[in-house]
Amino acid sequence: LLLYLPAVVVGGLSYVQDDFVYSVLDAGQIASFEEMYNPARGALGREREADTDFMMFGHYIQNNIGIGFRTFAGGILLGLGTVLALLVNGVYFGAVAGHLTRVGYGDPFWAFVATHGALELTAITVTSVAGLKLAQALLAPGALPRAQALVGQAREAVPLVIGAVFMLLGAAFIEAFWSSSTTVPAATKYAVAAALWLTVVAYFVFMGR
């Protein structure tokens, strides 16, 4: 709810109101996103040559894992850091998605984000759960001293973070080598994205049963 609800609300407002996006993003940011996803441009995402795909792979790893660790570490601030990170990312994504869809750049944008979003957004949710487990130990330690409760919750949280890191690595690989490809039809990307989203959801619904 902290991630997806703000994205849906802000995305909807950005889609139906011409100027709402300017309350979230400045004019320079909006112009940059419009340039990246302009259908007439013939490319997806940031401008780059094929030989820089590995460099972008590294960039996406750094960016994605950085967000994941911030949402996890924010739990130590009584959960406020984690909650803020989720809200900010949800609002930011919703504003961009709603605006680009409204101005007619939705097809390039959604074709770019659909596939790697399954792993990336879910991984951020998982690291946030891990961060809120730390907050739980500080806010509701039960009969244990807070330090002891924090150690116990951290032991449960760290495996979640490790699993999320592998998901973020996979998301970075997809984003660098698949999402940005202009040779793959959008319909194919949407089909693969649907399959990956279903796989991720099925894994977490049925895991261990």
Short mmCIF file of C-alpha atoms in Angstrom, two decimals:
data_model
loop_
_atom_site.label_atom_id
_atom_site.label_comp_id
_atom_site.label_asym_id
_atom_site.label_seq_id
_atom_site.Cartn_x
_atom_site.Cartn_y
_atom_site.Cartn_z
CA LEU A 1 0.00 0.00 0.00
CA LEU A 2 2.80 2.44 0.84
CA LEU A 3 4.39 1.93 -2.59
CA TYR A 4 1.57 1.13 -4.98
CA LEU A 5 -1.31 3.23 -3.59
CA PRO A 6 0.54 6.58 -3.94
CA ALA A 7 1.63 5.50 -7.42
CA VAL A 8 -1.95 4.81 -8.47
CA VAL A 9 -3.38 8.00 -6.91
CA VAL A 10 -0.67 10.34 -8.18
CA GLY A 11 -0.62 8.57 -11.55
CA GLY A 12 -4.34 9.06 -11.92
CA LEU A 13 -4.14 12.75 -10.97
CA SER A 14 -1.22 13.31 -13.36
CA TYR A 15 -3.23 11.65 -16.12
CA VAL A 16 -6.45 13.65 -15.71
CA GLN A 17 -4.94 17.03 -14.71
CA ASP A 18 -2.57 18.77 -17.11
CA ASP A 19 -0.51 20.64 -14.53
CA PHE A 20 -0.57 18.25 -11.57
CA VAL A 21 2.75 16.64 -12.52
CA TYR A 22 4.49 19.99 -11.91
CA SER A 23 3.65 19.69 -8.22
CA VAL A 24 5.85 16.58 -8.09
CA LEU A 25 8.52 17.12 -10.76
CA ASP A 26 10.17 20.28 -12.06
CA ALA A 27 10.05 21.34 -15.71
CA GLY A 28 13.56 20.07 -16.42
CA GLN A 29 12.80 16.58 -15.10
CA ILE A 30 9.56 16.42 -17.09
CA ALA A 31 11.32 17.51 -20.30
CA SER A 32 14.01 14.87 -19.73
CA PHE A 33 11.46 12.07 -19.35
CA GLU A 34 9.52 13.26 -22.39
CA GLU A 35 12.73 13.19 -24.42
CA MET A 36 13.61 9.68 -23.24
CA TYR A 37 10.22 8.19 -24.13
CA ASN A 38 9.25 10.24 -27.18
CA PRO A 39 7.94 7.67 -29.72
CA ALA A 40 9.55 9.65 -32.54
CA ARG A 41 12.99 9.20 -31.00
CA GLY A 42 13.30 5.53 -31.96
CA ALA A 43 14.99 4.54 -28.70
CA LEU A 44 13.91 3.64 -25.17
CA GLY A 45 15.29 5.12 -21.99
CA ARG A 46 18.53 7.05 -21.76
CA GLU A 47 20.50 7.69 -24.93
CA ARG A 48 23.31 5.16 -25.38
CA GLU A 49 25.09 2.91 -27.83
CA ALA A 50 24.93 -0.88 -27.80
CA ASP A 51 28.47 -1.16 -26.44
CA THR A 52 27.45 0.73 -23.30
CA ASP A 53 24.84 -1.85 -22.26
CA PHE A 54 27.29 -3.33 -19.74
CA MET A 55 27.94 0.14 -18.31
CA MET A 56 24.20 0.68 -17.92
CA PHE A 57 23.94 -2.78 -16.33
CA GLY A 58 26.38 -1.58 -13.68
CA HIS A 59 24.48 1.68 -13.28
CA TYR A 60 21.19 -0.14 -12.77
CA ILE A 61 22.78 -2.48 -10.23
CA GLN A 62 24.09 0.48 -8.24
CA ASN A 63 20.80 2.38 -8.44
CA ASN A 64 18.47 -0.54 -7.70
CA ILE A 65 20.48 -2.03 -4.86
CA GLY A 66 21.00 1.45 -3.43
CA ILE A 67 17.22 1.96 -3.23
CA GLY A 68 16.80 -1.50 -1.71
CA PHE A 69 19.36 -0.92 1.01
CA ARG A 70 17.94 2.53 1.82
CA THR A 71 14.47 1.08 2.35
CA PHE A 72 16.00 -1.62 4.57
CA ALA A 73 18.29 0.63 6.58
CA GLY A 74 15.49 3.17 7.03
CA GLY A 75 13.84 0.70 9.39
CA ILE A 76 16.37 1.56 12.08
CA LEU A 77 14.82 5.06 12.22
CA LEU A 78 11.69 3.56 13.81
CA GLY A 79 10.52 2.68 10.31
CA LEU A 80 10.18 6.31 9.21
CA GLY A 81 13.00 6.04 6.68
CA THR A 82 11.42 2.96 5.10
CA VAL A 83 7.96 4.52 4.95
CA LEU A 84 9.33 7.74 3.44
CA ALA A 85 11.34 5.86 0.80
CA LEU A 86 8.28 3.87 -0.26
CA LEU A 87 6.05 6.96 -0.44
CA VAL A 88 8.60 8.99 -2.41
CA ASN A 89 9.25 6.23 -4.93
CA GLY A 90 5.53 5.56 -5.35
CA VAL A 91 4.70 9.24 -5.89
CA TYR A 92 7.62 9.71 -8.29
CA PHE A 93 6.78 6.66 -10.40
CA GLY A 94 3.08 7.54 -10.49
CA ALA A 95 3.75 11.12 -11.61
CA VAL A 96 6.03 10.01 -14.44
CA ALA A 97 3.75 7.19 -15.58
CA GLY A 98 0.57 9.27 -15.49
CA HIS A 99 2.09 12.23 -17.30
CA LEU A 100 3.77 10.22 -20.05
CA THR A 101 0.59 8.23 -20.64
CA ARG A 102 -1.45 11.44 -20.84
CA VAL A 103 0.82 13.07 -23.46
CA GLY A 104 0.83 9.97 -25.67
CA TYR A 105 4.21 8.53 -24.66
CA GLY A 106 2.68 5.64 -22.73
CA ASP A 107 3.55 2.85 -25.17
CA PRO A 108 7.36 3.39 -25.09
CA PHE A 109 7.30 3.98 -21.34
CA TRP A 110 5.25 0.92 -20.37
CA ALA A 111 7.13 -1.30 -22.85
CA PHE A 112 10.34 -0.23 -21.10
CA VAL A 113 9.28 -0.69 -17.47
CA ALA A 114 6.83 -3.60 -17.68
CA THR A 115 9.26 -6.53 -17.60
CA HIS A 116 11.97 -5.53 -15.13
CA GLY A 117 9.34 -3.94 -12.86
CA ALA A 118 8.19 -7.38 -11.75
CA LEU A 119 11.51 -8.09 -10.04
CA GLU A 120 12.50 -4.54 -9.15
CA LEU A 121 9.29 -3.35 -7.50
CA THR A 122 8.77 -6.64 -5.68
CA ALA A 123 12.35 -6.61 -4.41
CA ILE A 124 11.91 -3.09 -3.05
CA THR A 125 8.76 -4.27 -1.29
CA VAL A 126 10.71 -7.17 0.24
CA THR A 127 13.56 -4.92 1.47
CA SER A 128 10.91 -2.64 2.96
CA VAL A 129 9.40 -5.58 4.84
CA ALA A 130 12.88 -6.32 6.16
CA GLY A 131 13.31 -2.71 7.24
CA LEU A 132 9.96 -2.65 9.02
CA LYS A 133 10.98 -5.80 10.92
CA LEU A 134 13.81 -3.74 12.41
CA ALA A 135 11.32 -1.04 13.31
CA GLN A 136 9.06 -3.63 14.93
CA ALA A 137 11.88 -4.68 17.24
CA LEU A 138 12.35 -1.08 18.38
CA LEU A 139 8.68 -0.14 18.67
CA ALA A 140 7.22 -3.41 19.96
CA PRO A 141 10.01 -5.57 21.41
CA GLY A 142 7.62 -7.51 23.62
CA ALA A 143 9.23 -9.07 26.69
CA LEU A 144 12.74 -8.80 25.22
CA PRO A 145 15.16 -5.90 25.63
CA ARG A 146 15.16 -3.77 22.47
CA ALA A 147 18.73 -4.71 21.57
CA GLN A 148 17.97 -8.41 21.82
CA ALA A 149 14.73 -8.02 19.88
CA LEU A 150 16.62 -6.10 17.18
CA VAL A 151 19.16 -8.90 16.82
CA GLY A 152 16.38 -11.46 16.49
CA GLN A 153 14.49 -9.47 13.87
CA ALA A 154 17.72 -8.74 11.97
CA ARG A 155 18.39 -12.48 11.69
CA GLU A 156 15.02 -12.86 10.00
CA ALA A 157 15.43 -9.71 7.88
CA VAL A 158 18.88 -10.36 6.40
CA PRO A 159 17.82 -13.41 4.32
CA LEU A 160 15.02 -11.27 2.87
CA VAL A 161 17.56 -8.62 1.86
CA ILE A 162 19.87 -11.21 0.30
CA GLY A 163 17.00 -12.64 -1.73
CA ALA A 164 15.96 -9.15 -2.80
CA VAL A 165 19.51 -8.38 -3.95
CA PHE A 166 19.39 -11.32 -6.35
CA MET A 167 16.03 -10.07 -7.63
CA LEU A 168 17.50 -6.59 -8.16
CA LEU A 169 20.45 -8.06 -10.05
CA GLY A 170 17.99 -9.85 -12.32
CA ALA A 171 15.99 -6.64 -12.76
CA ALA A 172 19.16 -4.72 -13.68
CA PHE A 173 20.09 -7.34 -16.28
CA ILE A 174 16.62 -7.23 -17.86
CA GLU A 175 16.58 -3.43 -17.81
CA ALA A 176 19.97 -3.12 -19.50
CA PHE A 177 19.67 -5.80 -22.17
CA TRP A 178 15.93 -6.36 -22.76
CA SER A 179 13.80 -3.41 -21.66
CA SER A 180 15.79 -0.88 -23.70
CA SER A 181 15.82 -3.00 -26.86
CA THR A 182 14.02 -1.48 -29.84
CA THR A 183 14.21 -4.69 -31.88
CA VAL A 184 11.80 -6.57 -29.60
CA PRO A 185 8.14 -5.73 -30.36
CA ALA A 186 6.17 -4.12 -27.55
CA ALA A 187 3.63 -6.96 -27.65
CA THR A 188 6.42 -9.46 -26.95
CA LYS A 189 7.67 -7.40 -24.04
CA TYR A 190 4.19 -7.22 -22.55
CA ALA A 191 3.75 -10.99 -22.92
CA VAL A 192 7.08 -11.70 -21.21
CA ALA A 193 6.26 -9.12 -18.54
CA ALA A 194 2.92 -10.80 -17.81
CA ALA A 195 4.61 -14.18 -17.51
CA LEU A 196 7.27 -12.80 -15.16
CA TRP A 197 4.74 -10.97 -12.97
CA LEU A 198 2.66 -14.15 -12.70
CA THR A 199 5.78 -16.13 -11.80
CA VAL A 200 6.77 -13.68 -9.07
CA VAL A 201 3.27 -13.57 -7.61
CA ALA A 202 2.93 -17.36 -7.74
CA TYR A 203 6.29 -17.79 -6.01
CA PHE A 204 5.35 -15.64 -3.04
CA VAL A 205 1.79 -16.99 -2.82
CA PHE A 206 2.69 -20.68 -2.96
CA MET A 207 6.27 -20.73 -1.63
CA GLY A 208 6.61 -23.32 1.11
CA ARG A 209 3.12 -24.79 0.71
#
